[in-house]
Short mmCIF file of C-alpha atoms in Angstrom, two decimals:
data_model
loop_
_atom_site.label_atom_id
_atom_site.label_comp_id
_atom_site.label_asym_id
_atom_site.label_seq_id
_atom_site.Cartn_x
_atom_site.Cartn_y
_atom_site.Cartn_z
CA UNK A 1 103.65 75.39 70.30
CA UNK A 2 103.72 74.81 73.91
CA UNK A 3 105.55 78.06 74.78
CA UNK A 4 107.95 77.76 78.01
CA UNK A 5 107.10 74.65 79.78
CA UNK A 6 108.96 73.83 83.78
CA UNK A 7 109.21 70.92 85.45
CA UNK A 8 108.02 69.48 88.18
CA UNK A 9 104.86 71.86 89.08
CA UNK A 10 105.40 71.03 92.67
CA UNK A 11 108.41 69.97 94.82
CA UNK A 12 108.79 69.21 98.81
CA UNK A 13 112.82 68.91 99.89
CA UNK A 14 114.04 68.86 103.28
CA UNK A 15 116.93 70.75 104.49
CA UNK A 16 120.40 70.02 102.59
CA UNK A 17 118.35 67.95 99.50
CA UNK A 18 119.20 68.91 96.17
CA UNK A 19 116.89 68.78 92.92
CA UNK A 20 117.42 70.73 89.50
CA UNK A 21 114.51 72.38 88.31
CA UNK A 22 114.06 72.15 84.60
CA UNK A 23 112.81 74.82 82.03
CA UNK A 24 112.19 74.10 77.88
CA UNK A 25 111.10 76.72 75.54
CA UNK A 26 110.23 75.75 71.80
CA UNK A 27 110.17 79.62 70.60
CA UNK A 28 113.56 79.66 69.30
CA UNK A 29 114.59 82.03 71.73
CA UNK A 30 118.24 83.18 72.44
CA UNK A 31 117.57 84.59 75.89
CA UNK A 32 116.19 82.42 79.30
CA UNK A 33 115.64 83.42 82.76
CA UNK A 34 115.14 82.02 85.95
CA UNK A 35 112.72 84.27 88.57
CA UNK A 36 111.73 83.41 92.47
CA UNK A 37 108.35 84.70 93.36
CA UNK A 38 107.76 85.74 96.86
CA UNK A 39 104.88 87.37 98.75
CA UNK A 40 105.17 90.94 98.42
CA UNK A 41 108.18 91.37 96.49
CA UNK A 42 107.19 90.51 93.21
CA UNK A 43 109.76 88.85 90.63
CA UNK A 44 113.20 88.72 91.28
CA UNK A 45 115.58 87.75 88.66
CA UNK A 46 118.16 84.67 89.72
CA UNK A 47 120.11 84.14 86.62
CA UNK A 48 119.74 84.61 83.24
CA UNK A 49 121.30 83.72 79.77
CA UNK A 50 121.53 85.76 76.62
CA UNK A 51 122.21 83.47 74.39
CA UNK A 52 123.32 79.38 74.60
CA UNK A 53 126.86 79.59 76.04
CA UNK A 54 126.60 82.43 78.24
CA UNK A 55 125.16 82.85 81.64
CA UNK A 56 125.15 85.73 84.50
CA UNK A 57 124.03 86.34 87.87
CA UNK A 58 121.03 88.03 88.57
CA UNK A 59 119.65 89.99 91.69
CA UNK A 60 119.64 87.01 93.93
CA UNK A 61 122.15 84.36 92.45
CA UNK A 62 123.25 83.33 95.77
CA UNK A 63 122.44 79.39 96.44
CA UNK A 64 121.69 78.61 92.79
CA UNK A 65 123.66 77.50 89.93
CA UNK A 66 122.34 76.80 86.60
CA UNK A 67 123.24 75.60 82.83
CA UNK A 68 122.13 76.75 79.17
CA UNK A 69 121.89 72.99 78.03
CA UNK A 70 121.27 74.20 74.50
CA UNK A 71 119.29 76.84 73.04
CA UNK A 72 115.68 75.37 74.20
CA UNK A 73 116.89 74.18 78.06
CA UNK A 74 117.93 76.11 80.76
CA UNK A 75 118.21 74.29 83.98
CA UNK A 76 117.94 75.48 87.89
CA UNK A 77 120.07 73.92 90.42
CA UNK A 78 119.57 74.05 94.02
CA UNK A 79 122.86 72.07 95.78
CA UNK A 80 121.78 72.46 99.17
CA UNK A 81 118.46 73.24 99.80
CA UNK A 82 117.34 75.86 102.76
CA UNK A 83 114.10 76.90 104.37
CA UNK A 84 115.19 80.74 102.40
CA UNK A 85 114.63 78.76 99.35
CA UNK A 86 110.80 78.24 99.81
CA UNK A 87 109.17 80.08 96.54
CA UNK A 88 107.71 80.02 93.45
CA UNK A 89 110.01 79.59 90.77
CA UNK A 90 109.30 81.10 87.04
CA UNK A 91 111.10 80.50 83.83
CA UNK A 92 111.09 82.88 81.04
CA UNK A 93 112.60 83.68 77.42
CA UNK A 94 112.84 86.13 75.18
CA UNK A 95 114.06 87.20 71.74
CA UNK A 96 117.45 89.45 72.06
CA UNK A 97 116.14 93.30 71.41
CA UNK A 98 115.57 94.65 68.22
CA UNK A 99 115.75 98.07 66.68
CA UNK A 100 112.01 97.95 67.17
CA UNK A 101 112.18 98.42 70.92
CA UNK A 102 112.08 95.84 73.76
CA UNK A 103 110.49 92.06 73.44
CA UNK A 104 108.55 90.46 75.92
CA UNK A 105 109.41 88.06 78.24
CA UNK A 106 107.33 84.78 77.91
CA UNK A 107 106.74 82.96 81.15
CA UNK A 108 106.27 79.31 82.27
CA UNK A 109 103.66 78.21 84.68
CA UNK A 110 105.96 78.06 87.78
CA UNK A 111 107.05 75.84 89.94
CA UNK A 112 106.18 75.72 93.80
CA UNK A 113 108.82 74.38 96.05
CA UNK A 114 108.81 74.07 99.56
CA UNK A 115 112.17 73.39 101.72
CA UNK A 116 111.16 72.18 105.15
CA UNK B 1 119.81 101.52 89.65
CA UNK B 2 116.61 101.12 88.51
CA UNK B 3 113.69 100.69 90.51
CA UNK B 4 109.84 100.19 90.21
CA UNK B 5 107.21 101.10 92.71
CA UNK B 6 103.55 99.87 93.00
CA UNK B 7 102.36 101.49 96.08
CA UNK B 8 99.01 99.72 96.07
CA UNK B 9 99.14 96.32 97.56
CA UNK B 10 95.32 95.31 97.12
CA UNK B 11 92.68 97.10 95.03
CA UNK B 12 88.99 96.08 95.61
CA UNK B 13 86.61 97.58 92.47
CA UNK B 14 82.93 96.86 91.59
CA UNK B 15 82.68 94.92 88.58
CA UNK B 16 81.98 97.70 85.70
CA UNK B 17 83.83 100.09 87.64
CA UNK B 18 87.25 102.04 86.62
CA UNK B 19 90.52 100.75 87.44
CA UNK B 20 93.77 102.65 87.81
CA UNK B 21 96.73 100.86 89.08
CA UNK B 22 99.44 102.93 89.86
CA UNK B 23 103.20 102.37 88.86
CA UNK B 24 106.15 104.66 89.54
CA UNK B 25 109.79 103.85 87.98
CA UNK B 26 112.87 105.31 88.55
CA UNK B 27 115.34 104.50 85.79
CA UNK B 28 118.36 107.00 84.55
CA UNK B 29 117.82 106.62 80.66
CA UNK B 30 114.83 106.35 78.62
CA UNK B 31 112.60 103.54 80.05
CA UNK B 32 111.12 100.48 78.49
CA UNK B 33 107.82 99.66 80.38
CA UNK B 34 105.79 96.72 80.76
CA UNK B 35 102.77 95.67 82.63
CA UNK B 36 102.38 91.67 82.97
CA UNK B 37 99.22 90.21 84.71
CA UNK B 38 99.72 86.67 86.45
CA UNK B 39 96.37 84.79 86.98
CA UNK B 40 96.33 82.56 90.22
CA UNK B 41 98.43 79.73 89.74
CA UNK B 42 99.48 80.62 86.60
CA UNK B 43 102.55 82.26 84.81
CA UNK B 44 102.71 85.77 84.07
CA UNK B 45 101.11 87.23 80.86
CA UNK B 46 102.22 90.55 79.10
CA UNK B 47 99.44 93.35 78.57
CA UNK B 48 101.49 95.93 77.44
CA UNK B 49 104.52 97.81 76.68
CA UNK B 50 105.54 101.22 75.83
CA UNK B 51 109.21 102.34 74.54
CA UNK B 52 108.88 105.52 72.38
CA UNK B 53 105.91 107.37 70.48
CA UNK B 54 102.53 107.93 71.59
CA UNK B 55 102.81 108.20 75.52
CA UNK B 56 99.36 106.31 75.65
CA UNK B 57 99.63 102.80 74.70
CA UNK B 58 97.05 100.32 74.33
CA UNK B 59 97.13 96.59 75.05
CA UNK B 60 94.98 93.43 75.69
CA UNK B 61 91.96 93.06 77.30
CA UNK B 62 91.13 96.38 76.89
CA UNK B 63 93.75 98.25 79.21
CA UNK B 64 95.80 100.65 78.45
CA UNK B 65 98.61 102.61 80.35
CA UNK B 66 99.81 106.33 79.74
CA UNK B 67 103.35 107.09 80.17
CA UNK B 68 104.01 110.41 81.84
CA UNK B 69 107.46 111.13 82.14
CA UNK B 70 107.25 114.16 84.05
CA UNK B 71 105.65 112.15 86.70
CA UNK B 72 107.87 108.91 86.08
CA UNK B 73 104.78 107.14 86.07
CA UNK B 74 103.33 104.38 83.94
CA UNK B 75 99.55 103.53 85.25
CA UNK B 76 97.72 100.81 84.05
CA UNK B 77 93.92 101.56 83.33
CA UNK B 78 90.64 99.93 82.30
CA UNK B 79 87.28 101.71 81.84
CA UNK B 80 85.35 98.89 82.87
CA UNK B 81 86.30 95.51 84.88
CA UNK B 82 85.04 92.44 84.65
CA UNK B 83 85.20 89.76 87.26
CA UNK B 84 87.69 87.95 84.98
CA UNK B 85 90.09 90.96 85.57
CA UNK B 86 90.55 89.47 89.01
CA UNK B 87 94.38 88.82 89.21
CA UNK B 88 97.67 90.19 90.06
CA UNK B 89 99.34 93.06 87.96
CA UNK B 90 103.01 93.46 87.87
CA UNK B 91 104.70 96.57 86.44
CA UNK B 92 108.45 96.44 85.33
CA UNK B 93 111.13 98.45 83.76
CA UNK B 94 113.11 96.98 81.21
CA UNK B 95 117.11 97.55 80.53
CA UNK B 96 119.61 96.12 78.18
CA UNK B 97 122.57 93.56 79.87
CA UNK B 98 125.81 93.93 78.25
CA UNK B 99 124.98 90.93 76.67
CA UNK B 100 122.45 92.58 74.56
CA UNK B 101 119.36 91.00 76.37
CA UNK B 102 116.48 92.28 77.70
CA UNK B 103 116.40 92.32 81.85
CA UNK B 104 113.08 93.40 83.71
CA UNK B 105 113.02 94.73 87.46
CA UNK B 106 109.81 94.32 88.75
CA UNK B 107 107.12 95.87 91.05
CA UNK B 108 106.11 94.17 94.12
CA UNK B 109 102.53 93.66 92.63
CA UNK B 110 99.18 94.90 92.90
CA UNK B 111 96.58 92.25 93.78
CA UNK B 112 93.00 93.30 92.38
CA UNK B 113 89.71 91.61 93.62
CA UNK B 114 86.31 92.40 91.77
CA UNK B 115 83.16 92.42 93.71
CA UNK B 116 79.69 92.00 92.31
#
Protein backbone atom coordinates (compact mmCIF):
# COMPACT_ATOMS: atom_id res chain seq x y z
CA UNK A 1 0.00 0.00 0.00
CA UNK A 2 1.29 3.45 -0.91
CA UNK A 3 -0.69 5.20 1.86
CA UNK A 4 -1.21 8.87 1.02
CA UNK A 5 0.42 10.18 -2.15
CA UNK A 6 0.74 13.77 -3.30
CA UNK A 7 1.73 15.32 -6.59
CA UNK A 8 3.71 17.31 -7.41
CA UNK A 9 6.51 17.27 -4.83
CA UNK A 10 7.75 20.73 -5.76
CA UNK A 11 6.19 23.61 -7.69
CA UNK A 12 7.12 27.18 -8.48
CA UNK A 13 4.39 29.55 -9.62
CA UNK A 14 4.22 33.19 -10.57
CA UNK A 15 1.72 35.44 -8.85
CA UNK A 16 -1.68 35.04 -10.44
CA UNK A 17 -1.10 31.59 -11.88
CA UNK A 18 -3.36 28.71 -10.94
CA UNK A 19 -2.63 25.13 -10.09
CA UNK A 20 -4.12 22.03 -8.52
CA UNK A 21 -2.43 19.88 -5.91
CA UNK A 22 -3.42 16.25 -6.11
CA UNK A 23 -3.85 13.81 -3.24
CA UNK A 24 -4.84 10.16 -3.24
CA UNK A 25 -5.11 7.51 -0.53
CA UNK A 26 -5.45 3.77 -0.83
CA UNK A 27 -6.53 2.98 2.73
CA UNK A 28 -10.26 3.28 2.03
CA UNK A 29 -10.54 6.15 4.47
CA UNK A 30 -13.65 8.30 4.54
CA UNK A 31 -12.06 11.54 5.68
CA UNK A 32 -9.39 13.60 3.95
CA UNK A 33 -7.68 16.87 4.84
CA UNK A 34 -5.48 19.60 3.43
CA UNK A 35 -3.03 21.45 5.67
CA UNK A 36 -0.40 24.08 5.12
CA UNK A 37 2.78 24.24 7.16
CA UNK A 38 4.62 27.50 7.67
CA UNK A 39 7.69 28.11 9.84
CA UNK A 40 6.78 28.74 13.45
CA UNK A 41 3.08 28.13 12.85
CA UNK A 42 2.71 24.37 12.86
CA UNK A 43 0.10 22.84 10.59
CA UNK A 44 -3.10 24.70 9.86
CA UNK A 45 -6.16 23.10 8.36
CA UNK A 46 -7.27 24.55 5.03
CA UNK A 47 -10.19 22.31 4.07
CA UNK A 48 -11.41 18.87 4.92
CA UNK A 49 -13.80 16.30 3.57
CA UNK A 50 -15.51 14.10 6.12
CA UNK A 51 -16.77 11.74 3.45
CA UNK A 52 -17.24 11.53 -0.28
CA UNK A 53 -19.52 14.35 -1.37
CA UNK A 54 -18.86 16.66 1.57
CA UNK A 55 -16.29 19.37 2.14
CA UNK A 56 -15.93 22.05 4.77
CA UNK A 57 -13.66 24.95 5.57
CA UNK A 58 -10.87 24.71 8.07
CA UNK A 59 -8.90 27.44 9.76
CA UNK A 60 -7.36 29.11 6.67
CA UNK A 61 -9.58 28.49 3.59
CA UNK A 62 -9.25 31.85 1.83
CA UNK A 63 -7.69 31.61 -1.62
CA UNK A 64 -8.28 27.86 -1.95
CA UNK A 65 -10.90 25.52 -3.31
CA UNK A 66 -11.18 21.76 -2.97
CA UNK A 67 -12.79 18.88 -4.78
CA UNK A 68 -13.48 15.44 -3.38
CA UNK A 69 -13.35 13.63 -6.68
CA UNK A 70 -14.16 10.21 -5.23
CA UNK A 71 -13.39 8.34 -2.06
CA UNK A 72 -9.69 8.08 -2.93
CA UNK A 73 -8.91 11.55 -4.23
CA UNK A 74 -9.04 15.04 -2.76
CA UNK A 75 -7.57 17.96 -4.69
CA UNK A 76 -6.65 21.48 -3.63
CA UNK A 77 -6.82 24.32 -6.13
CA UNK A 78 -5.22 27.73 -6.03
CA UNK A 79 -7.11 29.87 -8.53
CA UNK A 80 -4.81 32.90 -8.43
CA UNK A 81 -1.65 32.20 -6.49
CA UNK A 82 -0.20 34.82 -4.17
CA UNK A 83 3.22 34.97 -2.45
CA UNK A 84 1.43 34.46 0.88
CA UNK A 85 0.54 30.97 -0.31
CA UNK A 86 4.18 29.94 -0.41
CA UNK A 87 4.17 26.99 1.96
CA UNK A 88 4.43 23.25 2.31
CA UNK A 89 1.10 21.56 1.76
CA UNK A 90 0.18 18.25 3.35
CA UNK A 91 -2.70 15.98 2.58
CA UNK A 92 -3.93 13.52 5.21
CA UNK A 93 -6.63 10.90 5.58
CA UNK A 94 -8.36 9.12 8.44
CA UNK A 95 -11.26 6.89 9.24
CA UNK A 96 -14.26 8.28 11.11
CA UNK A 97 -14.04 8.14 14.87
CA UNK A 98 -15.06 4.80 16.28
CA UNK A 99 -16.26 3.94 19.74
CA UNK A 100 -12.73 3.00 20.71
CA UNK A 101 -11.46 6.54 20.45
CA UNK A 102 -9.83 8.86 17.96
CA UNK A 103 -8.27 7.64 14.77
CA UNK A 104 -4.92 8.87 13.61
CA UNK A 105 -4.50 10.90 10.50
CA UNK A 106 -2.06 9.52 7.93
CA UNK A 107 -0.03 12.13 6.12
CA UNK A 108 1.41 12.37 2.65
CA UNK A 109 5.00 13.51 1.99
CA UNK A 110 4.00 17.08 1.18
CA UNK A 111 4.18 19.52 -1.73
CA UNK A 112 6.59 22.42 -1.46
CA UNK A 113 5.06 25.41 -3.26
CA UNK A 114 6.81 28.69 -3.97
CA UNK A 115 4.90 31.65 -5.39
CA UNK A 116 7.09 34.40 -6.84
CA UNK B 1 -11.83 27.19 20.94
CA UNK B 2 -9.17 24.58 21.36
CA UNK B 3 -5.48 25.45 21.29
CA UNK B 4 -2.13 23.78 21.82
CA UNK B 5 1.03 25.41 23.13
CA UNK B 6 4.50 24.01 22.72
CA UNK B 7 6.66 26.47 24.63
CA UNK B 8 10.01 25.19 23.40
CA UNK B 9 10.78 26.08 19.79
CA UNK B 10 14.13 24.28 19.74
CA UNK B 11 15.76 21.81 22.12
CA UNK B 12 19.28 20.38 21.93
CA UNK B 13 20.05 17.13 23.74
CA UNK B 14 23.12 14.92 23.88
CA UNK B 15 22.80 11.43 22.50
CA UNK B 16 21.91 9.04 25.31
CA UNK B 17 20.41 11.77 27.49
CA UNK B 18 16.78 11.88 28.53
CA UNK B 19 14.24 14.06 26.77
CA UNK B 20 11.05 15.83 27.74
CA UNK B 21 9.05 17.93 25.28
CA UNK B 22 6.32 20.07 26.73
CA UNK B 23 2.76 20.43 25.50
CA UNK B 24 -0.13 22.33 27.05
CA UNK B 25 -3.62 22.34 25.66
CA UNK B 26 -6.82 24.26 26.06
CA UNK B 27 -10.03 22.40 25.34
CA UNK B 28 -13.44 22.49 26.97
CA UNK B 29 -14.17 18.77 26.96
CA UNK B 30 -12.19 15.60 27.49
CA UNK B 31 -9.25 16.00 25.13
CA UNK B 32 -7.99 13.56 22.59
CA UNK B 33 -4.26 14.18 22.42
CA UNK B 34 -1.62 13.19 19.92
CA UNK B 35 2.10 13.47 19.36
CA UNK B 36 3.41 13.40 15.80
CA UNK B 37 6.98 13.41 14.55
CA UNK B 38 8.22 14.91 11.29
CA UNK B 39 11.62 13.95 9.96
CA UNK B 40 13.27 16.42 7.56
CA UNK B 41 11.49 16.53 4.22
CA UNK B 42 8.89 14.02 5.33
CA UNK B 43 5.26 13.95 6.29
CA UNK B 44 4.06 13.47 9.87
CA UNK B 45 4.01 10.13 11.64
CA UNK B 46 1.97 9.33 14.74
CA UNK B 47 4.05 8.57 17.85
CA UNK B 48 1.21 8.03 20.32
CA UNK B 49 -2.26 9.13 21.31
CA UNK B 50 -4.38 9.45 24.43
CA UNK B 51 -8.13 9.47 24.82
CA UNK B 52 -8.98 7.69 28.06
CA UNK B 53 -7.71 5.25 30.65
CA UNK B 54 -4.15 5.05 31.84
CA UNK B 55 -2.65 8.52 31.79
CA UNK B 56 0.79 7.20 30.82
CA UNK B 57 0.75 6.25 27.17
CA UNK B 58 3.40 4.25 25.36
CA UNK B 59 4.20 4.92 21.74
CA UNK B 60 6.53 3.86 19.01
CA UNK B 61 10.31 4.34 19.00
CA UNK B 62 10.49 4.18 22.81
CA UNK B 63 8.49 7.36 23.43
CA UNK B 64 5.90 7.84 26.15
CA UNK B 65 3.66 10.69 27.19
CA UNK B 66 1.78 11.49 30.37
CA UNK B 67 -1.59 13.18 30.46
CA UNK B 68 -2.07 15.47 33.44
CA UNK B 69 -5.54 16.94 33.51
CA UNK B 70 -4.81 19.27 36.43
CA UNK B 71 -1.97 20.88 34.48
CA UNK B 72 -3.60 20.61 31.03
CA UNK B 73 -0.40 19.00 29.85
CA UNK B 74 0.63 16.09 27.69
CA UNK B 75 4.43 16.00 27.80
CA UNK B 76 6.45 13.64 25.64
CA UNK B 77 9.39 11.77 27.14
CA UNK B 78 12.13 9.39 26.14
CA UNK B 79 14.69 7.98 28.61
CA UNK B 80 17.61 7.88 26.16
CA UNK B 81 17.62 9.64 22.80
CA UNK B 82 19.28 8.38 19.66
CA UNK B 83 20.70 10.46 16.82
CA UNK B 84 17.81 9.27 14.65
CA UNK B 85 15.36 11.07 16.97
CA UNK B 86 16.42 14.42 15.54
CA UNK B 87 13.22 15.76 14.01
CA UNK B 88 10.36 18.15 14.64
CA UNK B 89 7.70 17.10 17.10
CA UNK B 90 4.11 18.27 17.08
CA UNK B 91 1.51 17.98 19.78
CA UNK B 92 -2.13 18.08 18.68
CA UNK B 93 -5.59 18.04 20.21
CA UNK B 94 -8.34 16.21 18.37
CA UNK B 95 -12.02 17.01 18.37
CA UNK B 96 -15.03 15.75 16.51
CA UNK B 97 -16.38 17.81 13.64
CA UNK B 98 -20.10 18.16 12.94
CA UNK B 99 -19.62 15.50 10.28
CA UNK B 100 -18.21 12.94 12.71
CA UNK B 101 -14.62 13.01 11.57
CA UNK B 102 -11.52 13.86 13.52
CA UNK B 103 -10.13 17.38 13.28
CA UNK B 104 -6.78 18.26 14.73
CA UNK B 105 -5.37 21.49 16.09
CA UNK B 106 -1.59 21.43 16.12
CA UNK B 107 0.97 23.19 18.24
CA UNK B 108 3.74 25.12 16.54
CA UNK B 109 6.24 22.32 16.99
CA UNK B 110 9.52 21.69 18.79
CA UNK B 111 12.65 21.04 16.77
CA UNK B 112 14.94 18.50 18.41
CA UNK B 113 18.66 18.50 17.71
CA UNK B 114 20.86 15.65 18.95
CA UNK B 115 24.55 16.25 19.57
CA UNK B 116 27.07 13.39 19.80
